[in-house]
Tab-separated table of C-alpha atoms in Angstrom:
chain	number	residue	atom	x	y	z
A	1	UNK	CA	34.788	-8.193	-32.211
A	2	UNK	CA	31.559	-7.041	-34.252
A	3	UNK	CA	30.103	-4.606	-36.415
A	4	UNK	CA	27.679	-3.407	-33.369
A	5	UNK	CA	28.206	0.560	-31.957
A	6	UNK	CA	27.139	2.256	-29.578
A	7	UNK	CA	24.181	4.489	-30.748
A	8	UNK	CA	24.990	7.996	-30.648
A	9	UNK	CA	21.827	10.428	-29.442
A	10	UNK	CA	21.243	14.078	-29.447
A	11	UNK	CA	22.318	15.028	-26.466
A	12	UNK	CA	23.706	11.989	-24.853
A	13	UNK	CA	26.935	12.513	-23.180
A	14	UNK	CA	30.170	10.962	-24.631
A	15	UNK	CA	32.368	8.536	-22.673
A	16	UNK	CA	31.906	6.268	-19.481
A	17	UNK	CA	28.812	7.872	-17.948
A	18	UNK	CA	26.717	8.273	-20.989
A	19	UNK	CA	27.101	4.449	-21.629
A	20	UNK	CA	25.924	3.711	-17.976
A	21	UNK	CA	23.038	6.241	-18.825
A	22	UNK	CA	22.466	4.113	-21.964
A	23	UNK	CA	22.576	0.857	-19.547
A	24	UNK	CA	20.477	2.345	-17.344
A	25	UNK	CA	17.700	3.325	-20.274
A	26	UNK	CA	17.639	0.335	-21.534
A	27	UNK	CA	17.275	-1.680	-18.199
A	28	UNK	CA	14.318	0.291	-17.632
A	29	UNK	CA	12.848	-0.986	-20.790
A	30	UNK	CA	13.860	-4.086	-20.516
A	31	UNK	CA	12.717	-4.393	-16.846
A	32	UNK	CA	9.013	-2.826	-17.746
A	33	UNK	CA	8.373	-4.532	-20.689
A	34	UNK	CA	9.866	-8.342	-19.780
A	35	UNK	CA	9.193	-8.350	-16.295
A	36	UNK	CA	12.315	-8.637	-13.838
A	37	UNK	CA	12.688	-12.663	-14.056
A	38	UNK	CA	12.891	-12.662	-17.670
A	39	UNK	CA	15.261	-9.799	-17.988
A	40	UNK	CA	19.294	-10.657	-17.996
A	41	UNK	CA	22.321	-8.802	-17.787
A	42	UNK	CA	22.975	-10.194	-21.335
A	43	UNK	CA	19.588	-8.431	-22.412
A	44	UNK	CA	20.248	-5.195	-21.241
A	45	UNK	CA	23.695	-5.219	-22.848
A	46	UNK	CA	22.168	-6.237	-25.919
A	47	UNK	CA	19.467	-3.490	-26.016
A	48	UNK	CA	22.252	-0.646	-24.895
A	49	UNK	CA	24.762	-2.215	-27.558
A	50	UNK	CA	27.681	-2.858	-24.922
A	51	UNK	CA	29.367	-5.602	-23.777
A	52	UNK	CA	27.723	-7.874	-21.277
A	53	UNK	CA	31.074	-7.310	-18.947
A	54	UNK	CA	30.753	-3.632	-18.758
A	55	UNK	CA	26.954	-3.883	-17.516
A	56	UNK	CA	28.522	-6.106	-14.680
A	57	UNK	CA	31.233	-3.966	-14.222
A	58	UNK	CA	28.905	-0.989	-13.754
A	59	UNK	CA	26.428	-2.982	-11.356
A	60	UNK	CA	27.321	-6.096	-10.596
A	61	UNK	CA	24.385	-7.990	-10.017
A	62	UNK	CA	20.959	-7.745	-11.830
A	63	UNK	CA	19.568	-6.715	-8.104
A	64	UNK	CA	21.924	-4.352	-8.319
A	65	UNK	CA	21.211	-2.980	-12.001
A	66	UNK	CA	17.438	-3.095	-11.450
A	67	UNK	CA	17.680	-1.123	-8.148
A	68	UNK	CA	20.467	1.491	-10.087
A	69	UNK	CA	17.620	1.390	-12.810
A	70	UNK	CA	14.535	2.178	-10.412
A	71	UNK	CA	16.125	4.482	-8.236
A	72	UNK	CA	15.690	2.189	-5.810
A	73	UNK	CA	16.974	3.337	-2.343
A	74	UNK	CA	19.010	0.221	-1.293
A	75	UNK	CA	20.729	-2.874	-2.435
A	76	UNK	CA	18.378	-5.539	-1.626
A	77	UNK	CA	21.032	-7.939	-1.032
A	78	UNK	CA	21.946	-5.560	1.979
A	79	UNK	CA	18.757	-5.412	3.384
A	80	UNK	CA	18.822	-9.231	4.084
A	81	UNK	CA	22.514	-8.842	5.441
A	82	UNK	CA	21.827	-6.134	7.596
A	83	UNK	CA	18.377	-7.894	9.438
A	84	UNK	CA	19.277	-11.161	8.691
A	85	UNK	CA	23.095	-11.773	8.475
A	86	UNK	CA	23.934	-11.316	12.376
A	87	UNK	CA	21.033	-14.364	13.387
A	88	UNK	CA	17.547	-14.230	13.992
A	89	UNK	CA	17.392	-12.857	17.615
A	90	UNK	CA	17.041	-8.776	17.415
A	91	UNK	CA	16.182	-9.098	13.518
A	92	UNK	CA	12.768	-7.741	14.119
A	93	UNK	CA	14.241	-4.095	15.393
A	94	UNK	CA	16.939	-4.559	13.237
A	95	UNK	CA	13.742	-4.492	10.647
A	96	UNK	CA	12.180	-1.692	11.924
A	97	UNK	CA	15.445	0.699	12.318
A	98	UNK	CA	16.393	-0.029	8.702
A	99	UNK	CA	12.770	0.564	7.480
A	100	UNK	CA	13.133	4.140	9.444
A	101	UNK	CA	16.739	4.746	8.048
A	102	UNK	CA	15.587	4.384	4.267
A	103	UNK	CA	11.823	5.793	4.525
A	104	UNK	CA	12.337	8.712	6.860
A	105	UNK	CA	14.615	10.200	3.895
A	106	UNK	CA	12.198	11.645	0.887
A	107	UNK	CA	14.286	11.257	-1.763
A	108	UNK	CA	14.738	7.253	-0.611
A	109	UNK	CA	10.946	7.051	-0.673
A	110	UNK	CA	9.499	8.862	-4.066
A	111	UNK	CA	11.324	5.902	-6.345
A	112	UNK	CA	10.011	3.493	-3.893
A	113	UNK	CA	6.144	4.977	-4.050
A	114	UNK	CA	6.701	5.522	-7.850
A	115	UNK	CA	6.816	2.469	-8.356
A	116	UNK	CA	3.969	1.141	-6.017
A	117	UNK	CA	2.302	4.064	-8.130
A	118	UNK	CA	2.993	2.190	-11.551
A	119	UNK	CA	1.727	-1.367	-9.866
A	120	UNK	CA	-1.545	0.678	-8.856
A	121	UNK	CA	-2.321	1.021	-12.531
A	122	UNK	CA	-0.625	-1.158	-14.459
A	123	UNK	CA	-0.035	-5.074	-14.520
A	124	UNK	CA	3.219	-5.350	-16.348
A	125	UNK	CA	4.606	-2.622	-13.368
A	126	UNK	CA	2.774	-4.993	-10.388
A	127	UNK	CA	4.334	-7.870	-12.097
A	128	UNK	CA	8.338	-6.190	-12.594
A	129	UNK	CA	7.493	-5.368	-8.795
A	130	UNK	CA	6.101	-8.709	-7.878
A	131	UNK	CA	8.994	-10.733	-8.959
A	132	UNK	CA	11.503	-7.894	-7.613
A	133	UNK	CA	10.219	-8.069	-4.128
A	134	UNK	CA	9.775	-12.147	-4.288
A	135	UNK	CA	13.339	-12.880	-5.643
A	136	UNK	CA	15.699	-9.949	-4.438
A	137	UNK	CA	14.008	-9.400	-1.055
A	138	UNK	CA	11.686	-12.546	0.482
A	139	UNK	CA	13.987	-15.564	-1.690
A	140	UNK	CA	17.008	-13.941	0.731
A	141	UNK	CA	15.532	-13.823	3.886
A	142	UNK	CA	12.733	-16.671	3.766
A	143	UNK	CA	15.190	-19.511	3.658
A	144	UNK	CA	16.743	-17.900	6.902
A	145	UNK	CA	13.061	-18.062	8.779
A	146	UNK	CA	12.827	-22.084	8.916
A	147	UNK	CA	9.674	-23.796	9.299
A	148	UNK	CA	7.066	-24.883	6.486
A	149	UNK	CA	5.461	-21.558	6.214
A	150	UNK	CA	8.723	-19.333	6.076
A	151	UNK	CA	8.102	-18.276	2.346
A	152	UNK	CA	4.071	-17.024	4.463
A	153	UNK	CA	6.006	-15.323	7.048
A	154	UNK	CA	8.170	-13.583	4.839
A	155	UNK	CA	5.610	-12.577	2.894
A	156	UNK	CA	3.169	-11.135	5.572
A	157	UNK	CA	6.329	-9.235	7.092
A	158	UNK	CA	6.968	-7.321	3.141
A	159	UNK	CA	2.858	-6.595	3.443
A	160	UNK	CA	3.323	-4.845	6.254
A	161	UNK	CA	6.611	-3.646	5.816
A	162	UNK	CA	4.842	-1.510	2.825
A	163	UNK	CA	1.434	-1.117	4.971
A	164	UNK	CA	3.236	0.947	7.483
A	165	UNK	CA	4.800	3.282	4.710
A	166	UNK	CA	1.660	3.845	3.576
A	167	UNK	CA	0.005	4.745	6.719
A	168	UNK	CA	2.893	6.686	7.909
A	169	UNK	CA	4.758	8.114	4.477
A	170	UNK	CA	1.240	8.513	2.154
A	171	UNK	CA	-1.750	8.609	3.913
A	172	UNK	CA	0.264	10.362	7.692
A	173	UNK	CA	-2.376	8.506	9.703
A	174	UNK	CA	-1.587	9.089	13.275
A	175	UNK	CA	-0.251	8.406	15.648
A	176	UNK	CA	2.087	6.119	13.118
A	177	UNK	CA	2.972	9.544	11.202
A	178	UNK	CA	4.731	11.317	13.924
A	179	UNK	CA	5.722	7.762	15.990
A	180	UNK	CA	9.731	8.625	17.070
A	181	UNK	CA	12.031	5.812	16.022
A	182	UNK	CA	11.921	3.574	19.704
A	183	UNK	CA	8.247	4.208	19.796
A	184	UNK	CA	8.555	2.401	16.282
A	185	UNK	CA	10.515	-0.272	17.509
A	186	UNK	CA	8.510	-0.793	20.719
A	187	UNK	CA	5.280	-1.797	19.060
A	188	UNK	CA	6.936	-3.093	15.385
A	189	UNK	CA	9.918	-5.427	16.645
A	190	UNK	CA	8.207	-8.008	18.473
A	191	UNK	CA	5.657	-8.060	16.145
A	192	UNK	CA	8.400	-8.605	13.428
A	193	UNK	CA	10.562	-10.783	15.062
A	194	UNK	CA	6.869	-13.072	16.062
A	195	UNK	CA	7.047	-13.274	12.338
A	196	UNK	CA	10.526	-13.932	11.298
A	197	UNK	CA	10.766	-16.898	14.062
A	198	UNK	CA	7.263	-18.298	13.980
A	199	UNK	CA	6.414	-17.431	17.155
A	200	UNK	CA	2.818	-16.809	16.961
A	201	UNK	CA	-0.060	-18.718	17.467
A	202	UNK	CA	2.277	-21.334	18.565
A	203	UNK	CA	3.033	-20.333	22.230
A	204	UNK	CA	0.486	-21.671	24.982
B	1	UNK	CA	-38.989	27.425	1.725
B	2	UNK	CA	-36.817	29.559	-0.475
B	3	UNK	CA	-35.720	30.446	-3.966
B	4	UNK	CA	-33.305	27.715	-4.177
B	5	UNK	CA	-34.480	25.756	-7.130
B	6	UNK	CA	-32.720	22.365	-8.235
B	7	UNK	CA	-30.480	22.437	-11.312
B	8	UNK	CA	-31.238	20.321	-14.269
B	9	UNK	CA	-28.529	19.472	-16.128
B	10	UNK	CA	-28.619	18.029	-20.063
B	11	UNK	CA	-29.396	14.275	-19.619
B	12	UNK	CA	-30.118	14.605	-16.229
B	13	UNK	CA	-32.323	11.641	-14.780
B	14	UNK	CA	-35.717	13.412	-13.510
B	15	UNK	CA	-36.956	12.751	-9.954
B	16	UNK	CA	-35.507	10.939	-6.813
B	17	UNK	CA	-32.700	8.830	-8.119
B	18	UNK	CA	-31.350	12.573	-10.178
B	19	UNK	CA	-31.316	13.905	-6.802
B	20	UNK	CA	-29.384	11.420	-5.455
B	21	UNK	CA	-26.870	10.810	-7.850
B	22	UNK	CA	-26.462	14.729	-7.412
B	23	UNK	CA	-25.965	14.546	-3.856
B	24	UNK	CA	-23.283	12.364	-5.043
B	25	UNK	CA	-21.419	14.180	-7.400
B	26	UNK	CA	-21.262	16.913	-4.795
B	27	UNK	CA	-20.257	14.989	-1.928
B	28	UNK	CA	-17.521	13.281	-4.307
B	29	UNK	CA	-16.532	17.327	-5.114
B	30	UNK	CA	-16.993	18.550	-1.853
B	31	UNK	CA	-15.041	15.365	0.092
B	32	UNK	CA	-12.077	16.145	-2.587
B	33	UNK	CA	-11.664	19.926	-2.068
B	34	UNK	CA	-12.408	19.754	1.771
B	35	UNK	CA	-11.117	16.743	3.113
B	36	UNK	CA	-13.663	14.610	5.098
B	37	UNK	CA	-13.143	16.375	8.135
B	38	UNK	CA	-14.462	19.618	7.013
B	39	UNK	CA	-17.172	18.444	4.694
B	40	UNK	CA	-20.568	18.051	6.426
B	41	UNK	CA	-24.035	16.488	5.226
B	42	UNK	CA	-25.211	20.527	4.892
B	43	UNK	CA	-22.523	21.533	2.922
B	44	UNK	CA	-23.540	18.902	0.626
B	45	UNK	CA	-26.850	19.460	0.764
B	46	UNK	CA	-26.467	23.440	-0.010
B	47	UNK	CA	-24.225	22.332	-2.766
B	48	UNK	CA	-26.581	19.766	-4.182
B	49	UNK	CA	-29.537	22.453	-3.767
B	50	UNK	CA	-31.320	20.003	-1.948
B	51	UNK	CA	-32.807	20.089	1.906
B	52	UNK	CA	-30.087	18.349	4.295
B	53	UNK	CA	-33.120	16.075	5.316
B	54	UNK	CA	-32.742	14.396	2.014
B	55	UNK	CA	-29.130	13.696	2.139
B	56	UNK	CA	-29.761	12.211	5.730
B	57	UNK	CA	-32.718	10.202	3.989
B	58	UNK	CA	-30.299	8.710	1.469
B	59	UNK	CA	-27.537	8.211	3.128
B	60	UNK	CA	-27.889	8.620	6.904
B	61	UNK	CA	-24.492	9.346	7.825
B	62	UNK	CA	-21.560	11.022	6.850
B	63	UNK	CA	-19.792	8.205	6.681
B	64	UNK	CA	-22.216	6.281	4.702
B	65	UNK	CA	-22.239	9.247	2.487
B	66	UNK	CA	-18.540	9.096	2.013
B	67	UNK	CA	-19.103	5.365	1.346
B	68	UNK	CA	-21.171	5.901	-1.331
B	69	UNK	CA	-19.435	8.948	-3.167
B	70	UNK	CA	-16.873	6.974	-2.907
B	71	UNK	CA	-18.423	3.880	-3.974
B	72	UNK	CA	-16.445	2.332	-0.740
B	73	UNK	CA	-17.607	-1.532	-0.981
B	74	UNK	CA	-18.975	-1.353	3.352
B	75	UNK	CA	-20.243	0.938	5.884
B	76	UNK	CA	-17.531	2.009	8.101
B	77	UNK	CA	-19.442	1.514	10.912
B	78	UNK	CA	-20.407	-2.121	10.045
B	79	UNK	CA	-16.643	-3.089	10.016
B	80	UNK	CA	-16.041	-2.139	13.946
B	81	UNK	CA	-19.958	-3.821	14.211
B	82	UNK	CA	-18.849	-7.331	12.988
B	83	UNK	CA	-15.145	-7.481	13.708
B	84	UNK	CA	-15.089	-5.777	18.007
B	85	UNK	CA	-19.199	-5.958	18.347
B	86	UNK	CA	-19.078	-9.269	19.847
B	87	UNK	CA	-16.006	-8.391	22.134
B	88	UNK	CA	-12.283	-8.737	21.725
B	89	UNK	CA	-12.309	-12.804	21.356
B	90	UNK	CA	-12.271	-13.956	18.137
B	91	UNK	CA	-11.813	-10.516	16.873
B	92	UNK	CA	-8.567	-10.976	15.045
B	93	UNK	CA	-10.483	-13.959	13.017
B	94	UNK	CA	-13.445	-12.260	12.133
B	95	UNK	CA	-11.186	-9.629	10.860
B	96	UNK	CA	-9.358	-11.663	8.686
B	97	UNK	CA	-12.810	-13.354	7.156
B	98	UNK	CA	-14.067	-9.885	6.736
B	99	UNK	CA	-11.280	-8.563	5.156
B	100	UNK	CA	-11.739	-11.853	2.549
B	101	UNK	CA	-15.264	-11.310	2.070
B	102	UNK	CA	-14.723	-7.791	0.892
B	103	UNK	CA	-11.065	-7.997	-0.904
B	104	UNK	CA	-11.746	-11.039	-2.771
B	105	UNK	CA	-14.499	-9.578	-4.822
B	106	UNK	CA	-13.144	-7.546	-7.461
B	107	UNK	CA	-15.762	-4.714	-7.341
B	108	UNK	CA	-15.273	-3.878	-4.177
B	109	UNK	CA	-11.420	-3.809	-4.068
B	110	UNK	CA	-11.530	-1.485	-7.035
B	111	UNK	CA	-12.695	1.629	-5.972
B	112	UNK	CA	-10.458	1.026	-2.310
B	113	UNK	CA	-7.700	0.918	-4.625
B	114	UNK	CA	-8.550	3.885	-6.738
B	115	UNK	CA	-8.619	6.067	-3.706
B	116	UNK	CA	-5.123	4.877	-2.691
B	117	UNK	CA	-4.137	5.443	-6.514
B	118	UNK	CA	-5.115	9.192	-5.875
B	119	UNK	CA	-3.957	9.556	-2.213
B	120	UNK	CA	0.129	8.195	-3.791
B	121	UNK	CA	-0.652	10.797	-6.399
B	122	UNK	CA	-2.521	13.812	-5.084
B	123	UNK	CA	-2.152	14.999	-1.340
B	124	UNK	CA	-5.409	16.391	-1.293
B	125	UNK	CA	-6.788	12.672	-2.026
B	126	UNK	CA	-4.549	11.401	0.689
B	127	UNK	CA	-5.629	13.715	3.213
B	128	UNK	CA	-9.622	12.856	2.592
B	129	UNK	CA	-8.392	9.415	2.803
B	130	UNK	CA	-6.603	9.444	6.059
B	131	UNK	CA	-9.005	11.249	7.449
B	132	UNK	CA	-11.791	8.946	6.833
B	133	UNK	CA	-9.597	5.998	7.796
B	134	UNK	CA	-8.974	7.797	11.138
B	135	UNK	CA	-12.110	8.851	11.989
B	136	UNK	CA	-14.135	6.553	10.456
B	137	UNK	CA	-12.514	3.536	10.958
B	138	UNK	CA	-9.927	3.423	13.417
B	139	UNK	CA	-11.524	5.988	16.041
B	140	UNK	CA	-14.356	3.059	15.900
B	141	UNK	CA	-12.132	0.271	16.477
B	142	UNK	CA	-9.223	1.959	19.078
B	143	UNK	CA	-11.834	2.617	22.499
B	144	UNK	CA	-12.373	-1.102	22.550
B	145	UNK	CA	-8.776	-2.007	22.540
B	146	UNK	CA	-7.816	-0.495	25.704
B	147	UNK	CA	-4.780	-0.050	26.971
B	148	UNK	CA	-2.091	3.852	26.610
B	149	UNK	CA	-1.270	2.498	22.904
B	150	UNK	CA	-4.858	1.452	21.784
B	151	UNK	CA	-4.792	4.344	18.856
B	152	UNK	CA	-0.989	3.011	17.592
B	153	UNK	CA	-2.004	-0.821	17.908
B	154	UNK	CA	-5.653	0.323	15.859
B	155	UNK	CA	-2.987	2.256	13.214
B	156	UNK	CA	-0.367	-1.286	13.183
B	157	UNK	CA	-3.759	-3.234	12.106
B	158	UNK	CA	-4.632	-0.859	9.761
B	159	UNK	CA	-1.387	-0.511	7.895
B	160	UNK	CA	-1.607	-4.538	8.076
B	161	UNK	CA	-4.890	-4.826	6.445
B	162	UNK	CA	-3.975	-2.195	3.826
B	163	UNK	CA	-0.231	-4.054	2.979
B	164	UNK	CA	-1.877	-7.450	2.628
B	165	UNK	CA	-4.368	-5.878	0.570
B	166	UNK	CA	-1.443	-4.809	-2.107
B	167	UNK	CA	1.015	-7.819	-1.633
B	168	UNK	CA	-2.244	-10.339	-2.529
B	169	UNK	CA	-4.496	-8.418	-4.831
B	170	UNK	CA	-2.041	-5.855	-6.357
B	171	UNK	CA	1.690	-7.210	-6.755
B	172	UNK	CA	-0.023	-10.822	-6.558
B	173	UNK	CA	3.209	-11.918	-4.350
B	174	UNK	CA	3.150	-15.696	-3.378
B	175	UNK	CA	2.267	-17.197	-1.373
B	176	UNK	CA	0.162	-14.305	-0.022
B	177	UNK	CA	-1.877	-14.073	-3.184
B	178	UNK	CA	-2.968	-17.651	-3.676
B	179	UNK	CA	-3.345	-18.693	0.274
B	180	UNK	CA	-7.087	-20.010	1.180
B	181	UNK	CA	-9.309	-18.777	3.569
B	182	UNK	CA	-8.751	-21.139	5.943
B	183	UNK	CA	-4.600	-20.596	5.807
B	184	UNK	CA	-4.922	-17.254	6.057
B	185	UNK	CA	-6.895	-16.880	8.892
B	186	UNK	CA	-4.082	-19.495	10.510
B	187	UNK	CA	-1.668	-16.931	9.569
B	188	UNK	CA	-3.026	-13.446	9.888
B	189	UNK	CA	-5.785	-14.274	12.577
B	190	UNK	CA	-3.165	-14.708	15.612
B	191	UNK	CA	-1.083	-11.600	14.507
B	192	UNK	CA	-4.304	-9.182	14.253
B	193	UNK	CA	-5.346	-10.919	17.490
B	194	UNK	CA	-2.138	-9.371	19.400
B	195	UNK	CA	-2.597	-6.303	17.946
B	196	UNK	CA	-6.080	-6.113	19.397
B	197	UNK	CA	-5.398	-7.265	23.029
B	198	UNK	CA	-2.345	-5.608	23.089
B	199	UNK	CA	-0.348	-8.941	24.082
B	200	UNK	CA	2.449	-8.827	21.659
B	201	UNK	CA	5.882	-7.505	23.380
B	202	UNK	CA	4.003	-8.013	26.843
B	203	UNK	CA	4.360	-11.615	27.471
B	204	UNK	CA	7.024	-13.258	29.136
């Protein structure tokens, strides 16, 4: 319709996969410079000189575009679906098992640790990761929890997940580092469950 | 006694503070290359070409030498004393308040975040931090907790402390980032307390 043209770069593969790569490259640049909240699919399309419909076609939602651009190992909507979808009962255990399924695989954790590394160095990266964690993960979980402190409890859970990941996979602190799945379920599931249902501190 | 001499470097201040700086410099090098466990006060003294008694005189223990060399904001023995010293009752709350007293001060958290940044990049730094966390912090807390899973519970607490620090001070995830002291005590103290006393998962 317009005179927009797709840029050709040296070595850029032609056709579909080239456009997809270009979208991912421009998405990374947009998220890094504008953060997660302000970046839109329309803006990424404009930068990549493609139609927004093509971005939707490849990635569906902004969450999934972010996940793909950052090589985030999981669709954030899927996390909430798996953990909270079937209801709060058993959600603590499902969270532990999902955590292990994702983090026990080195190829999955490397990109997330990369994001964390950037966040520790660079305030813009910290902001991007904060907005993603808040909007794509916590905001999907908190409403299901109920209670006036649901958001705070969701953040407490999120903070423990990232702390566990650091202790188990980065620092490799024992006995967390070599604990098996059932051992981790036994120790962590009741703790996550208490935060999910808000029972800690209110029981007799 | 021997022909050992103290090296003079350009710009090195003479006298006591020079020796102290030299010890810290050599301690950093020794901890970084050999880790926390294998580094001894004797070895640091040898590298700095001073008598081990001088290292003891300045720093007392290896923990405190490490803390000084890494600008770790607190003597690790003090953490256990403050939190566990008066007994397990109220220890969860004391841990939250100590956490805030240390981490709410930017000059305190910067060196710890620096250690974490290095650990995320460099396996030798991760090992050094792991050994320090295990030996100087957790090993002082776990024996007071009791129960067969005391070490695991101590590690679970440690992982939550570092996760909270990342969510509150690095990512600045709300509502954790702007929660006040009493709000944090209300949400975190019962959680820490449950891990300290091992009550989670065993109650009816």
